[in-house]
Amino acid sequence: MTSEIILQALVTGLMMGLIYALIAAGLSLIFGLMEIVNFAHGEHLMLSMFSSFWLWSLFGLDPLFSIPITILLLAFCGILTHYFLIRYILKAKMLIQICATFGLSIFIRSIAQLLWTPDFRNVDKPILEGRIEVGSVFIGQPQLYASLVCLLAFIGLYLFVTKTETGLALQATAQDRHAAEVLGIPSNKMFAIGWAIGLGCVGVAGGMMANYFFIFTDVGINFALFAFVAVALGGFGSIIGCLYAGIIIGLVESLGGLLIDPSFKLLYVFVIYLLVVIYKPQGLFGRY
Amino acid sequence: MESKLIAAKSEPLWNTNNKVISIVCGLVILLFALPLFGLNSFYLHLFIMIFMHAVMAQSWNVIAGFSGQISLGHGAFFGIGAYATSFFYMQYGITPWISIFFGMFISAIFAVLIGIPMLRLSGHYFAIATLLIGISFQVVFQRWDLVGAASGLWVTMTPEDSWIALQFHSSKVPYYYVFLIFFLITFFVVWLLSRSKLGYKLRAVRDDPQAALSLCINVSNYKIIAYVISAMIMAPMGSLFAQYILIIDPDRVFNIEISIIVLLITVLGGIGNVWGPIIGASILIPISEYSRIYLGGTGGAVDLIFYGLILMIICIFRPNGLISFIPKDILERKKQR
């Protein structure tokens, strides 16, 4: 065990963490807006990866260029989700809300399994390929660009929410739906925008990951679990908290895999989750 | 809530609607007599599955319906129960009748360990934690060599039918009665629970934790109690299932599908109602078994598509489940005044 290997694990973990951060940010945005945890988040990620894959396989479009289309598709998917499902359960009990989004996740995953079979797929010869060597550390190019794009998207999301008028309206709706409605902010529209943006983030992450990750119907489960943990760690509803939480999870996952056993990486994340919930239930940057 | 409690105390436990009593007694007698009509083994299997899933859903109903905490990884306790009986029987020759209790005990310990940190917080934390737990158990058992890792445990077969080893190879009728008796016991226990003081306190915790707290109900303790009871109902079903199929592996007994189907049955039938899981199981399990026969070869996931769709439709249009179609006065106890 040399310092180079540890450095390598740190870099890998950091790159993974930035992707987790963006996925979690979408989840956190949706939760902050309407206090609904989207249990179908992993399935939406799976959809974005498949959208990237099919655009490549049917039209020969490289995943790098199909990202805008993937984002639009996912945003549209988010609006559909809001319009057909979430709209009806906004006032329902939390129990029903959890069951409904969980039902959506089962539905999407099994439809995908029926349509596309559970085979593993990957994109052959994308533009982003190969690796670069910095000192003694090898960095895969697709991973590097994926994490950079995710970081950029994250910064963009943060600036959008804190600086633009629509973003401020989103924040107002998140703080107090009724007060915002009195001020002329239609909360239903804001919810739809929130879903579109939240799933748009997932579209970016999934589109970039399609460059190097295996694409199969169950791919979303692990990412969604990590995103849930990141949201709890960063504080439910806090977007900037997701960045730190995502990076922490990425590092723990990769260091734990290196130092103990890679097959139990879910357990390390679970241990972090337990520790956070026991010692700092409101998370690092939580509002509650 | 207070007035309901007083009403519950003042009325005797057995005072319920006579119509319901006669219907239930008739059904129980019918269920006991059913194998005498010479059903073939498919129908026996169907009934066994209905009993098993009804009890599993009832277990989920205790934690989700009564105390309002959603567990998305209830399959973990099912798997613990299954592994407990098979492991102790194969390693030490302990009869499943005793190791069922080991399974219950281990499940209860895990429920306490998970419940103490998680149930102090709002429901989302618990739901996510249980989702993680369900998958963690599967991952751990897939790699744990002592219990056969990914290939699982193949229970040593007795040469003949044996009540001590709880194995019957010639006929499914003994299994039918074992499952039926567990089913009746569980429902009786949960029915008692639902109208006991504990049941009312749990529902108080679900409906308004702060009001419950102000009435000196220790909210997090009662949630943990509900979780432990729920785990202890789930574990024996795992044990019996292991005895029924005699081959268990992590992908089967810790499958997330188990956690999904208990949730679905309860939500379909009526969450928070003792009769909900029976209605849900007796509708959903035949659909699922028949769809497995007729659509089984076409890729597998067809029944899951329906599950997801049904779950969403129920959540949107009938949050109280199918039981809300039945007029309320039939289900509630007869008014004494």
JSON list of C-alpha atoms in Angstrom, two decimals, chain A residues 39 98 273 277, chain B residues 63-64 67-74 77 111 114-133 223 227:
[
{"chain": "A", "resi": 39, "resn": "PHE", "atom": "CA", "xyz": [-37.84, 7.30, -4.75]},
{"chain": "A", "resi": 98, "resn": "ILE", "atom": "CA", "xyz": [-43.52, 7.47, -0.42]},
{"chain": "A", "resi": 273, "resn": "TYR", "atom": "CA", "xyz": [-25.67, 7.47, 7.10]},
{"chain": "A", "resi": 277, "resn": "VAL", "atom": "CA", "xyz": [-28.48, 10.46, 11.61]},
{"chain": "B", "resi": 63, "resn": "ILE", "atom": "CA", "xyz": [-45.16, -0.71, 11.43]},
{"chain": "B", "resi": 64, "resn": "ALA", "atom": "CA", "xyz": [-46.54, 1.32, 8.51]},
{"chain": "B", "resi": 67, "resn": "SER", "atom": "CA", "xyz": [-47.37, 3.59, 13.72]},
{"chain": "B", "resi": 68, "resn": "GLY", "atom": "CA", "xyz": [-46.94, 5.36, 10.37]},
{"chain": "B", "resi": 69, "resn": "GLN", "atom": "CA", "xyz": [-43.31, 4.51, 9.63]},
{"chain": "B", "resi": 70, "resn": "ILE", "atom": "CA", "xyz": [-42.54, 3.22, 6.15]},
{"chain": "B", "resi": 71, "resn": "SER", "atom": "CA", "xyz": [-40.09, 0.34, 6.00]},
{"chain": "B", "resi": 72, "resn": "LEU", "atom": "CA", "xyz": [-38.83, -0.32, 2.48]},
{"chain": "B", "resi": 73, "resn": "GLY", "atom": "CA", "xyz": [-36.56, -3.20, 3.45]},
{"chain": "B", "resi": 74, "resn": "HIS", "atom": "CA", "xyz": [-38.84, -5.54, 5.31]},
{"chain": "B", "resi": 77, "resn": "PHE", "atom": "CA", "xyz": [-36.43, -9.94, 8.47]},
{"chain": "B", "resi": 111, "resn": "ALA", "atom": "CA", "xyz": [-35.16, -4.07, 14.74]},
{"chain": "B", "resi": 114, "resn": "ILE", "atom": "CA", "xyz": [-32.05, -0.03, 13.58]},
{"chain": "B", "resi": 115, "resn": "GLY", "atom": "CA", "xyz": [-35.00, 1.53, 15.33]},
{"chain": "B", "resi": 116, "resn": "ILE", "atom": "CA", "xyz": [-33.16, 3.35, 18.10]},
{"chain": "B", "resi": 117, "resn": "PRO", "atom": "CA", "xyz": [-31.29, 5.80, 15.86]},
{"chain": "B", "resi": 118, "resn": "MET", "atom": "CA", "xyz": [-33.78, 5.96, 13.01]},
{"chain": "B", "resi": 119, "resn": "LEU", "atom": "CA", "xyz": [-37.18, 6.21, 14.59]},
{"chain": "B", "resi": 120, "resn": "ARG", "atom": "CA", "xyz": [-36.36, 9.35, 16.53]},
{"chain": "B", "resi": 121, "resn": "LEU", "atom": "CA", "xyz": [-36.52, 11.21, 13.23]},
{"chain": "B", "resi": 122, "resn": "SER", "atom": "CA", "xyz": [-39.16, 11.87, 10.64]},
{"chain": "B", "resi": 123, "resn": "GLY", "atom": "CA", "xyz": [-40.29, 9.13, 8.29]},
{"chain": "B", "resi": 124, "resn": "HIS", "atom": "CA", "xyz": [-38.03, 9.80, 5.31]},
{"chain": "B", "resi": 125, "resn": "TYR", "atom": "CA", "xyz": [-34.91, 8.93, 7.27]},
{"chain": "B", "resi": 126, "resn": "PHE", "atom": "CA", "xyz": [-36.40, 5.64, 8.33]},
{"chain": "B", "resi": 127, "resn": "ALA", "atom": "CA", "xyz": [-37.61, 4.78, 4.83]},
{"chain": "B", "resi": 128, "resn": "ILE", "atom": "CA", "xyz": [-34.17, 5.41, 3.33]},
{"chain": "B", "resi": 129, "resn": "ALA", "atom": "CA", "xyz": [-32.41, 3.55, 6.13]},
{"chain": "B", "resi": 130, "resn": "THR", "atom": "CA", "xyz": [-34.60, 0.49, 5.68]},
{"chain": "B", "resi": 131, "resn": "LEU", "atom": "CA", "xyz": [-34.04, 0.56, 1.93]},
{"chain": "B", "resi": 132, "resn": "LEU", "atom": "CA", "xyz": [-30.29, 0.51, 2.63]},
{"chain": "B", "resi": 133, "resn": "ILE", "atom": "CA", "xyz": [-30.68, -2.26, 5.20]},
{"chain": "B", "resi": 223, "resn": "LYS", "atom": "CA", "xyz": [-42.36, 3.32, 17.20]},
{"chain": "B", "resi": 227, "resn": "TYR", "atom": "CA", "xyz": [-41.02, -2.14, 14.62]}
]
